[in-house]
mmCIF file of C-alpha atoms and ligand atoms in Angstrom:
data_model
loop_
_atom_site.group_PDB
_atom_site.id
_atom_site.type_symbol
_atom_site.label_atom_id
_atom_site.label_comp_id
_atom_site.label_asym_id
_atom_site.label_seq_id
_atom_site.Cartn_x
_atom_site.Cartn_y
_atom_site.Cartn_z
ATOM 1 C CA MET J 740 -0.161 0.099 0.237
ATOM 2 C CA THR J 741 1.389 3.768 -1.067
ATOM 3 C CA HIS J 742 2.222 5.571 2.239
ATOM 4 C CA GLN J 743 -0.457 8.923 2.332
ATOM 5 C CA VAL J 744 0.858 11.892 3.696
ATOM 6 C CA THR J 745 -1.404 13.539 6.015
ATOM 7 C CA LEU J 746 -2.281 17.192 6.587
ATOM 8 C CA THR J 747 -0.468 16.971 10.094
ATOM 9 C CA GLN J 748 2.177 15.541 8.535
ATOM 10 C CA PHE J 749 2.735 18.010 6.001
ATOM 11 C CA ILE J 750 2.676 20.238 8.391
ATOM 12 C CA ILE J 751 4.621 19.209 10.915
ATOM 13 C CA GLU J 752 7.769 18.013 8.462
ATOM 14 C CA GLN J 753 7.260 21.704 7.229
ATOM 15 C CA GLN J 754 7.780 23.473 10.491
ATOM 16 C CA ARG J 755 10.782 20.947 11.054
ATOM 17 C CA GLY J 756 12.838 23.146 9.025
ATOM 18 C CA LEU J 757 12.232 26.416 10.746
ATOM 19 C CA PRO J 758 14.605 27.123 13.971
ATOM 20 C CA ASP J 759 11.745 29.114 15.472
ATOM 21 C CA ALA J 760 9.361 26.806 15.058
ATOM 22 C CA SER J 761 7.232 26.072 18.597
ATOM 23 C CA GLY J 762 4.487 24.295 17.172
ATOM 24 C CA THR J 763 2.042 27.051 17.596
ATOM 25 C CA PHE J 764 1.056 27.923 13.722
ATOM 26 C CA THR J 765 0.701 23.965 13.848
ATOM 27 C CA LEU J 766 -1.887 23.951 16.147
ATOM 28 C CA LEU J 767 -3.836 26.960 14.831
ATOM 29 C CA LEU J 768 -3.465 24.841 10.824
ATOM 30 C CA ASN J 769 -4.999 22.127 13.058
ATOM 31 C CA ASN J 770 -7.774 24.349 14.786
ATOM 32 C CA ILE J 771 -8.661 26.048 11.288
ATOM 33 C CA VAL J 772 -8.579 22.290 9.774
ATOM 34 C CA THR J 773 -11.088 21.037 12.399
ATOM 35 C CA ALA J 774 -13.624 24.003 12.091
ATOM 36 C CA CYS J 775 -13.492 23.065 8.116
ATOM 37 C CA LYS J 776 -14.241 19.487 8.805
ATOM 38 C CA GLN J 777 -17.551 20.537 11.065
ATOM 39 C CA ILE J 778 -18.521 22.601 8.156
ATOM 40 C CA SER J 779 -17.933 19.997 5.541
ATOM 41 C CA HIS J 780 -20.062 17.919 7.684
ATOM 42 C CA ARG J 781 -22.964 20.300 7.712
ATOM 43 C CA VAL J 782 -22.388 21.347 4.422
ATOM 44 C CA ASN J 783 -23.092 18.078 3.430
ATOM 45 C CA CYS J 784 -25.878 17.564 5.200
ATOM 46 C CA GLY J 785 -27.861 20.327 3.664
ATOM 47 C CA ALA J 786 -31.401 20.340 4.108
ATOM 48 C CA LEU J 787 -31.126 17.049 6.444
ATOM 49 C CA ILE J 788 -30.594 19.320 9.320
ATOM 50 C CA GLY J 789 -32.251 22.085 8.681
ATOM 51 C CA VAL J 790 -28.912 24.417 7.615
ATOM 52 C CA LEU J 791 -30.396 26.133 4.195
ATOM 53 C CA GLY J 792 -32.274 29.272 3.244
ATOM 54 C CA SER J 793 -31.928 32.685 4.498
ATOM 55 C CA ALA J 794 -31.322 33.821 8.155
ATOM 56 C CA GLU J 795 -33.364 36.847 7.373
ATOM 57 C CA SER J 796 -30.551 39.020 8.457
ATOM 58 C CA GLU J 797 -27.879 41.420 6.868
ATOM 59 C CA ASN J 798 -23.833 41.593 7.285
ATOM 60 C CA ILE J 799 -21.828 44.737 7.852
ATOM 61 C CA GLN J 800 -21.790 44.513 3.749
ATOM 62 C CA GLY J 801 -25.600 44.937 4.007
ATOM 63 C CA GLU J 802 -26.254 41.460 2.157
ATOM 64 C CA VAL J 803 -28.398 39.151 3.308
ATOM 65 C CA GLN J 804 -27.348 36.295 5.112
ATOM 66 C CA LYS J 805 -27.558 32.573 5.058
ATOM 67 C CA LYS J 806 -28.446 30.782 7.945
ATOM 68 C CA LEU J 807 -25.212 28.740 7.071
ATOM 69 C CA ASP J 808 -23.389 32.143 6.978
ATOM 70 C CA ILE J 809 -24.291 32.426 11.041
ATOM 71 C CA ILE J 810 -23.243 29.055 11.739
ATOM 72 C CA THR J 811 -19.912 28.392 9.925
ATOM 73 C CA ASN J 812 -19.135 31.652 11.302
ATOM 74 C CA ASP J 813 -19.904 30.415 14.763
ATOM 75 C CA ILE J 814 -17.740 27.332 14.444
ATOM 76 C CA MET J 815 -14.901 29.340 13.308
ATOM 77 C CA VAL J 816 -15.021 31.028 15.701
ATOM 78 C CA LYS J 817 -15.519 28.744 18.505
ATOM 79 C CA ALA J 818 -13.045 26.509 17.324
ATOM 80 C CA LEU J 819 -10.005 28.878 17.077
ATOM 81 C CA ASP J 820 -10.977 31.414 20.637
ATOM 82 C CA TRP J 821 -9.651 29.081 22.915
ATOM 83 C CA SER J 822 -6.555 27.863 21.443
ATOM 84 C CA GLY J 823 -4.179 30.714 22.883
ATOM 85 C CA SER J 824 -2.468 30.615 19.254
ATOM 86 C CA LEU J 825 -3.975 34.514 18.693
ATOM 87 C CA GLY J 826 -4.403 37.551 19.298
ATOM 88 C CA GLY J 827 -7.802 38.721 17.196
ATOM 89 C CA MET J 828 -9.734 37.562 14.406
ATOM 90 C CA ALA J 829 -11.900 39.016 12.057
ATOM 91 C CA SER J 830 -14.760 37.465 9.635
ATOM 92 C CA GLU J 831 -16.524 39.125 6.395
ATOM 93 C CA GLU J 832 -19.622 38.510 8.285
ATOM 94 C CA ILE J 833 -18.669 40.578 11.781
ATOM 95 C CA ASN J 834 -18.295 44.615 12.105
ATOM 96 C CA ASP J 835 -15.364 44.510 14.430
ATOM 97 C CA PRO J 836 -12.651 41.877 15.138
ATOM 98 C CA ILE J 837 -13.757 39.759 17.245
ATOM 99 C CA LYS J 838 -11.790 39.468 20.678
ATOM 100 C CA ILE J 839 -10.612 36.904 22.307
ATOM 101 C CA PRO J 840 -12.652 36.330 25.504
ATOM 102 C CA LYS J 841 -10.467 37.131 28.706
ATOM 103 C CA GLN J 842 -10.562 34.027 30.161
ATOM 104 C CA TYR J 843 -8.174 32.576 27.865
ATOM 105 C CA PRO J 844 -4.098 33.193 26.344
ATOM 106 C CA LYS J 845 -3.486 35.416 23.840
ATOM 107 C CA GLY J 846 -0.834 33.693 21.170
ATOM 108 C CA LYS J 847 1.017 35.459 17.950
ATOM 109 C CA TYR J 848 -1.507 35.472 15.084
ATOM 110 C CA LEU J 849 -3.907 37.042 13.682
ATOM 111 C CA VAL J 850 -6.468 35.105 11.628
ATOM 112 C CA LEU J 851 -8.914 36.769 8.994
ATOM 113 C CA PHE J 852 -11.844 34.220 7.193
ATOM 114 C CA ASP J 853 -14.924 34.067 4.807
ATOM 115 C CA PRO J 854 -16.320 31.305 6.893
ATOM 116 C CA LEU J 855 -18.562 30.524 3.788
ATOM 117 C CA ASP J 856 -18.210 32.030 0.599
ATOM 118 C CA GLY J 857 -20.504 31.667 -2.345
ATOM 119 C CA SER J 858 -23.366 31.188 0.102
ATOM 120 C CA SER J 859 -25.836 32.573 -2.154
ATOM 121 C CA ASN J 860 -24.880 29.063 -4.092
ATOM 122 C CA ILE J 861 -25.494 26.464 -1.431
ATOM 123 C CA ASP J 862 -29.327 26.659 -1.696
ATOM 124 C CA ILE J 863 -28.434 25.339 -5.174
ATOM 125 C CA ASN J 864 -26.012 22.565 -4.192
ATOM 126 C CA LEU J 865 -23.118 23.723 -5.654
ATOM 127 C CA THR J 866 -19.416 24.103 -4.396
ATOM 128 C CA VAL J 867 -18.718 27.070 -1.472
ATOM 129 C CA GLY J 868 -16.025 26.798 0.444
ATOM 130 C CA THR J 869 -14.077 28.848 3.600
ATOM 131 C CA ILE J 870 -10.839 30.816 2.775
ATOM 132 C CA PHE J 871 -8.502 32.011 5.393
ATOM 133 C CA SER J 872 -5.451 34.223 5.904
ATOM 134 C CA ILE J 873 -3.032 34.356 8.702
ATOM 135 C CA LEU J 874 -0.554 37.220 9.428
ATOM 136 C CA ARG J 875 1.474 37.686 12.541
ATOM 137 C CA CYS J 876 0.171 39.506 15.692
ATOM 138 C CA ARG J 877 2.491 42.142 17.823
ATOM 139 C CA GLU J 878 2.734 40.004 21.154
ATOM 140 C CA GLY J 879 1.053 41.328 24.407
ATOM 141 C CA VAL J 880 -0.819 43.956 22.129
ATOM 142 C CA GLU J 881 -4.518 43.711 22.646
ATOM 143 C CA PRO J 882 -5.242 44.014 18.470
ATOM 144 C CA GLU J 883 -6.915 46.876 17.215
ATOM 145 C CA THR J 884 -8.565 47.215 13.823
ATOM 146 C CA GLU J 885 -5.309 48.735 12.155
ATOM 147 C CA ASP J 886 -3.213 46.064 13.733
ATOM 148 C CA PHE J 887 -5.444 43.917 11.221
ATOM 149 C CA LEU J 888 -4.747 46.334 7.706
ATOM 150 C CA ARG J 889 -1.512 44.983 6.842
ATOM 151 C CA LYS J 890 -0.744 44.493 2.995
ATOM 152 C CA GLY J 891 -1.125 40.543 1.328
ATOM 153 C CA THR J 892 3.008 40.230 1.407
ATOM 154 C CA GLU J 893 2.813 40.283 4.969
ATOM 155 C CA GLN J 894 0.727 36.760 4.968
ATOM 156 C CA VAL J 895 2.540 33.990 6.521
ATOM 157 C CA CYS J 896 0.026 31.304 5.114
ATOM 158 C CA ALA J 897 -3.469 31.411 3.440
ATOM 159 C CA GLY J 898 -5.857 28.927 1.909
ATOM 160 C CA PHE J 899 -9.195 28.017 1.232
ATOM 161 C CA VAL J 900 -11.550 24.769 1.607
ATOM 162 C CA LEU J 901 -13.616 24.233 -1.116
ATOM 163 C CA TYR J 902 -16.924 22.009 -0.779
ATOM 164 C CA GLY J 903 -17.941 20.462 -3.356
ATOM 165 C CA PRO J 904 -18.356 16.931 -4.388
ATOM 166 C CA SER J 905 -14.783 16.676 -2.439
ATOM 167 C CA THR J 906 -13.694 18.224 0.400
ATOM 168 C CA MET J 907 -10.409 20.050 -0.410
ATOM 169 C CA LEU J 908 -8.099 21.844 1.403
ATOM 170 C CA VAL J 909 -5.715 24.272 -0.850
ATOM 171 C CA LEU J 910 -2.922 25.627 1.437
ATOM 172 C CA THR J 911 0.192 27.821 1.095
ATOM 173 C CA THR J 912 2.536 29.251 4.017
ATOM 174 C CA GLY J 913 5.215 31.248 1.037
ATOM 175 C CA ASN J 914 6.482 27.952 -0.071
ATOM 176 C CA GLY J 915 4.127 26.511 -3.483
ATOM 177 C CA VAL J 916 0.984 25.600 -3.138
ATOM 178 C CA ASN J 917 -0.447 21.770 -1.857
ATOM 179 C CA ALA J 918 -3.734 20.653 -1.782
ATOM 180 C CA PHE J 919 -5.120 17.779 0.231
ATOM 181 C CA THR J 920 -8.205 15.777 -0.107
ATOM 182 C CA LEU J 921 -10.494 14.815 2.546
ATOM 183 C CA ASP J 922 -10.571 11.036 3.442
ATOM 184 C CA GLN J 923 -14.082 11.267 4.938
ATOM 185 C CA ASP J 924 -14.043 7.331 6.506
ATOM 186 C CA VAL J 925 -10.604 8.359 8.517
ATOM 187 C CA GLY J 926 -11.659 11.862 8.638
ATOM 188 C CA GLU J 927 -8.212 13.313 7.425
ATOM 189 C CA PHE J 928 -6.705 15.650 4.673
ATOM 190 C CA ILE J 929 -4.271 13.537 2.308
ATOM 191 C CA LEU J 930 -1.574 15.185 0.068
ATOM 192 C CA THR J 931 -2.994 14.337 -3.642
ATOM 193 C CA HIS J 932 -2.134 17.833 -5.348
ATOM 194 C CA CYS J 933 1.707 18.868 -4.945
ATOM 195 C CA ASN J 934 2.889 21.722 -5.918
ATOM 196 C CA MET J 935 0.312 23.442 -8.545
ATOM 197 C CA LYS J 936 1.391 25.467 -10.983
ATOM 198 C CA ILE J 937 -0.744 27.104 -13.275
ATOM 199 C CA PRO J 938 -0.676 27.158 -16.736
ATOM 200 C CA GLU J 939 0.693 30.110 -18.268
ATOM 201 C CA GLU J 940 -1.501 30.025 -21.001
ATOM 202 C CA SER J 941 -4.730 29.035 -21.374
ATOM 203 C CA SER J 942 -8.472 30.001 -23.482
ATOM 204 C CA GLU J 943 -11.069 30.392 -20.468
ATOM 205 C CA PHE J 944 -12.134 33.479 -18.924
ATOM 206 C CA ALA J 945 -14.667 34.103 -16.048
ATOM 207 C CA ILE J 946 -16.878 37.442 -15.741
ATOM 208 C CA ASN J 947 -20.328 37.770 -14.856
ATOM 209 C CA MET J 948 -21.389 38.928 -18.199
ATOM 210 C CA SER J 949 -23.885 40.794 -16.914
ATOM 211 C CA ASN J 950 -22.506 43.330 -15.422
ATOM 212 C CA GLN J 951 -20.569 43.936 -18.895
ATOM 213 C CA ARG J 952 -22.486 47.897 -18.730
ATOM 214 C CA PHE J 953 -20.126 48.765 -16.170
ATOM 215 C CA TRP J 954 -16.925 47.746 -17.164
ATOM 216 C CA GLU J 955 -14.258 50.141 -17.928
ATOM 217 C CA PRO J 956 -12.701 49.857 -21.287
ATOM 218 C CA PRO J 957 -9.799 47.643 -20.711
ATOM 219 C CA VAL J 958 -12.088 45.066 -19.435
ATOM 220 C CA LYS J 959 -14.534 45.407 -22.045
ATOM 221 C CA ARG J 960 -11.669 45.180 -24.773
ATOM 222 C CA TYR J 961 -9.889 42.493 -23.419
ATOM 223 C CA ILE J 962 -13.859 40.186 -23.378
ATOM 224 C CA ASP J 963 -14.908 41.197 -26.847
ATOM 225 C CA GLU J 964 -11.242 40.230 -27.964
ATOM 226 C CA CYS J 965 -12.183 36.768 -26.536
ATOM 227 C CA VAL J 966 -15.504 35.770 -27.196
ATOM 228 C CA ALA J 967 -14.419 37.131 -31.178
ATOM 229 C CA GLY J 968 -12.756 34.117 -30.955
ATOM 230 C CA VAL J 969 -10.693 33.030 -33.739
ATOM 231 C CA ASP J 970 -11.869 35.600 -36.308
ATOM 232 C CA GLY J 971 -10.865 38.148 -33.458
ATOM 233 C CA PRO J 972 -7.399 39.784 -32.783
ATOM 234 C CA ARG J 973 -6.550 36.774 -30.504
ATOM 235 C CA GLY J 974 -7.091 34.217 -33.143
ATOM 236 C CA LYS J 975 -8.803 31.308 -31.029
ATOM 237 C CA ASP J 976 -11.587 30.579 -29.697
ATOM 238 C CA PHE J 977 -12.209 30.688 -25.626
ATOM 239 C CA ASN J 978 -14.178 28.945 -23.312
ATOM 240 C CA MET J 979 -16.326 30.901 -20.484
ATOM 241 C CA ARG J 980 -17.185 29.819 -16.723
ATOM 242 C CA TRP J 981 -18.525 31.798 -14.332
ATOM 243 C CA VAL J 982 -19.652 29.699 -10.828
ATOM 244 C CA ALA J 983 -20.229 32.630 -8.370
ATOM 245 C CA SER J 984 -18.199 31.181 -5.966
ATOM 246 C CA LEU J 985 -14.130 32.283 -6.244
ATOM 247 C CA VAL J 986 -12.978 28.955 -4.643
ATOM 248 C CA ALA J 987 -14.420 26.869 -6.986
ATOM 249 C CA GLU J 988 -13.210 29.576 -9.608
ATOM 250 C CA VAL J 989 -9.531 29.682 -8.077
ATOM 251 C CA TYR J 990 -9.731 25.765 -7.687
ATOM 252 C CA ARG J 991 -10.328 24.958 -11.544
ATOM 253 C CA ILE J 992 -7.797 28.375 -12.452
ATOM 254 C CA LEU J 993 -5.396 26.553 -10.587
ATOM 255 C CA THR J 994 -5.821 23.266 -12.425
ATOM 256 C CA ARG J 995 -6.302 23.918 -15.663
ATOM 257 C CA GLY J 996 -5.203 27.637 -16.161
ATOM 258 C CA GLY J 997 -7.160 30.669 -16.741
ATOM 259 C CA VAL J 998 -8.592 33.972 -15.546
ATOM 260 C CA PHE J 999 -11.215 35.242 -13.560
ATOM 261 C CA LEU J 1000 -12.253 39.285 -13.710
ATOM 262 C CA TYR J 1001 -14.858 40.682 -11.480
ATOM 263 C CA PRO J 1002 -13.422 43.932 -11.921
ATOM 264 C CA HIS J 1003 -13.674 47.518 -11.502
ATOM 265 C CA ASP J 1004 -17.290 48.704 -11.622
ATOM 266 C CA LEU J 1005 -18.886 51.981 -12.244
ATOM 267 C CA ARG J 1006 -22.116 51.148 -10.884
ATOM 268 C CA ASP J 1007 -21.156 52.477 -7.688
ATOM 269 C CA PRO J 1008 -18.806 54.907 -6.895
ATOM 270 C CA SER J 1009 -18.933 53.631 -3.380
ATOM 271 C CA LYS J 1010 -18.110 50.271 -4.389
ATOM 272 C CA PRO J 1011 -15.031 50.120 -6.854
ATOM 273 C CA GLY J 1012 -15.011 46.030 -6.692
ATOM 274 C CA LYS J 1013 -17.312 43.833 -5.010
ATOM 275 C CA LEU J 1014 -14.872 41.459 -3.686
ATOM 276 C CA ARG J 1015 -13.167 41.652 -0.148
ATOM 277 C CA LEU J 1016 -9.270 42.290 -0.075
ATOM 278 C CA MET J 1017 -8.870 41.053 3.318
ATOM 279 C CA TYR J 1018 -11.203 38.000 3.215
ATOM 280 C CA GLU J 1019 -10.870 37.032 -0.154
ATOM 281 C CA ALA J 1020 -8.441 38.947 -3.004
ATOM 282 C CA ASN J 1021 -5.085 38.923 -0.050
ATOM 283 C CA PRO J 1022 -5.655 34.880 0.350
ATOM 284 C CA MET J 1023 -5.963 34.559 -3.258
ATOM 285 C CA ALA J 1024 -3.090 36.515 -4.491
ATOM 286 C CA PHE J 1025 -1.085 35.269 -2.174
ATOM 287 C CA ILE J 1026 -2.353 30.835 -3.412
ATOM 288 C CA ILE J 1027 -2.553 32.409 -6.878
ATOM 289 C CA GLU J 1028 1.646 33.679 -7.336
ATOM 290 C CA GLN J 1029 2.738 30.672 -5.109
ATOM 291 C CA ALA J 1030 1.217 28.768 -8.185
ATOM 292 C CA GLY J 1031 3.079 31.291 -10.862
ATOM 293 C CA GLY J 1032 0.002 33.177 -11.480
ATOM 294 C CA LEU J 1033 -0.157 37.136 -10.869
ATOM 295 C CA CYS J 1034 -3.001 38.709 -9.687
ATOM 296 C CA SER J 1035 -4.003 42.592 -9.632
ATOM 297 C CA THR J 1036 -6.780 45.419 -9.635
ATOM 298 C CA GLY J 1037 -5.768 45.695 -13.224
ATOM 299 C CA ARG J 1038 -3.833 48.523 -12.019
ATOM 300 C CA GLU J 1039 -1.918 47.924 -9.237
ATOM 301 C CA ARG J 1040 -1.061 44.221 -7.549
ATOM 302 C CA ILE J 1041 -3.429 43.266 -5.121
ATOM 303 C CA LEU J 1042 -0.323 41.663 -2.917
ATOM 304 C CA ASP J 1043 1.017 45.415 -2.749
ATOM 305 C CA LEU J 1044 -2.142 47.400 -1.335
ATOM 306 C CA LYS J 1045 -2.138 48.628 2.224
ATOM 307 C CA PRO J 1046 -5.676 48.292 3.119
ATOM 308 C CA SER J 1047 -7.769 51.331 4.163
ATOM 309 C CA SER J 1048 -10.895 49.204 5.861
ATOM 310 C CA ILE J 1049 -10.961 45.905 7.426
ATOM 311 C CA HIS J 1050 -14.161 45.159 4.647
ATOM 312 C CA GLN J 1051 -12.411 47.241 2.226
ATOM 313 C CA ARG J 1052 -13.821 46.042 -1.586
ATOM 314 C CA VAL J 1053 -11.416 45.562 -4.390
ATOM 315 C CA PRO J 1054 -11.529 44.902 -8.241
ATOM 316 C CA LEU J 1055 -9.802 41.275 -8.507
ATOM 317 C CA ILE J 1056 -8.318 39.941 -11.407
ATOM 318 C CA LEU J 1057 -6.389 36.520 -11.419
ATOM 319 C CA GLY J 1058 -4.999 33.529 -13.580
ATOM 320 C CA SER J 1059 -2.632 32.777 -15.975
ATOM 321 C CA LYS J 1060 0.314 35.023 -15.861
ATOM 322 C CA SER J 1061 0.331 35.709 -19.317
ATOM 323 C CA GLU J 1062 -3.570 36.828 -19.789
ATOM 324 C CA VAL J 1063 -3.392 38.633 -16.606
ATOM 325 C CA GLU J 1064 -0.503 40.631 -17.993
ATOM 326 C CA ARG J 1065 -2.394 41.755 -21.025
ATOM 327 C CA ILE J 1066 -5.028 42.729 -19.072
ATOM 328 C CA VAL J 1067 -2.866 44.623 -17.260
ATOM 329 C CA GLY J 1068 -1.698 46.145 -20.265
ATOM 330 C CA TYR J 1069 -4.400 47.500 -21.695
ATOM 331 C CA HIS J 1070 -5.020 49.113 -18.614
ATOM 332 C CA GLN J 1071 -1.797 51.038 -18.367
ATOM 333 C CA GLN J 1072 -2.868 51.727 -22.142
ATOM 334 C CA ASP J 1073 -6.343 53.516 -21.221
HETATM 335 P P1 AFP P 1570 -21.874 35.231 -1.980
HETATM 336 O O1 AFP P 1570 -20.745 34.766 -0.778
HETATM 337 O O2 AFP P 1570 -22.311 36.451 -1.409
HETATM 338 O O3 AFP P 1570 -22.394 33.873 -2.103
HETATM 339 O O4 AFP P 1570 -20.607 36.366 -2.916
HETATM 340 C C1 AFP P 1570 -19.691 35.141 -3.509
HETATM 341 C C2 AFP P 1570 -18.919 36.191 -4.207
HETATM 342 O O5 AFP P 1570 -18.236 36.751 -3.304
HETATM 343 C C3 AFP P 1570 -17.362 35.307 -4.918
HETATM 344 O O6 AFP P 1570 -17.169 33.884 -4.307
HETATM 345 C C4 AFP P 1570 -18.129 35.100 -6.032
HETATM 346 O O7 AFP P 1570 -16.792 35.218 -7.058
HETATM 347 C C5 AFP P 1570 -18.891 36.661 -6.195
HETATM 348 O O8 AFP P 1570 -19.338 36.352 -5.466
HETATM 349 C C6 AFP P 1570 -20.325 36.303 -6.897
HETATM 350 O O9 AFP P 1570 -20.539 37.764 -7.296
HETATM 351 P P2 AFP P 1570 -22.113 37.828 -8.613
HETATM 352 O O10 AFP P 1570 -23.173 37.258 -7.700
HETATM 353 O O11 AFP P 1570 -22.559 39.379 -8.681
HETATM 354 O O12 AFP P 1570 -21.565 36.976 -9.799
#
C-alpha cells in the first residue's frame, strides 16, 4: 500500500525545517482544519439538518445572510478562540475584529476568514468554501482594527477549503501550493496535489457578463477580444465559466489555467469592486502567485495594496500569468 501523507504530517515536517517553530502555527492550522471539517459535515447534510435558507438578517456589507453564514462563522470562532495561538480574528460576517475572550491566553497570530464563500450558491447545491488568511500579531497587545490592516505580502499562510464533490484544502505558507483531499472515512486531509502550478497559457475566462455595461474600456476590450475568438485579434476560440463562487473559480484556474475577473465597476462609486480585500483577494492572491499566476486590480498588484478598512472591496483579476499581464497592459494603455 502506498504511504499517504496527512496534512498533520505535512505541516509538522515543514515546520521542522524552521529553527524558531514552537508548534503554535501547527496548532492553529489544526484548529482551522477541525472547523472546516465541521463545516463540511453541515454543508453535506444540508436540508437534512435544516441549515439551508436565509437567516433574514444582514451582514456588515448589507448582504442578506444565509443560516449557514452564521453557523459557519460561529464554528470558526469557537474552534479558534480558546487555542492560545491568536491575538484576534476578523470575519467577513462581523463588523469589528473579534476579541479573544478574557479567560483564554492570547497568541502571536491573527486570522481573517470568510467562513462560507459563495453562500448564495448553497441552496442550489453548488460548491462553496471557507477562505482564511494568517498574519503575525504584535505580542502582548490587544489588537485593534489597525493591526489587521496589513499588506497581503505580510501573510504567513493562506488557504481555502472547497466543499464540492470532494472536500479539499488548498494551502500555501509561501513555499508553493499544495492541495489535500478529505478522506471522509478516516477524517483526515491527505496530500493529493503537490506543488500546483497554473498553466501559463489558457483560453478560458470567468466574468459575470451581466455587469458588462458597467465595465471600464480595458476590461471590455479584453472580453470582446476573447468573445471574437478565432475571427478576432487573439486568433483562437475561448471558453467561458462563471460559478459565482470564488473558491471554485480559483481551484479551476489552479488546475487548468484561465483568468477570473471581478473588475472595477462604474455602477456605484462607493464600491470600486465587489470582492473583499482582506477575506478574499489577499489570500487568493498569495495562493495564485505561489502557483505561478498573477493577481491584480488591473492597475496594482493585490498583495501590495495597503488596506484602508477591514471590509474594503477591491477589483480582482487573477489567473494565468500571460492573460493577467495582457489585461494589466490594457489598463496601462487606457
Ligand atoms: P456570496 O458569498 O454572497 O455568494 O458571494 C460570492 C462572491 O463573493 C464570490 O465568491 C463570487 O466570485 C462572487 O461573489 C459572485 O458575484 P456575483 O453573484 O455578482 O456574480
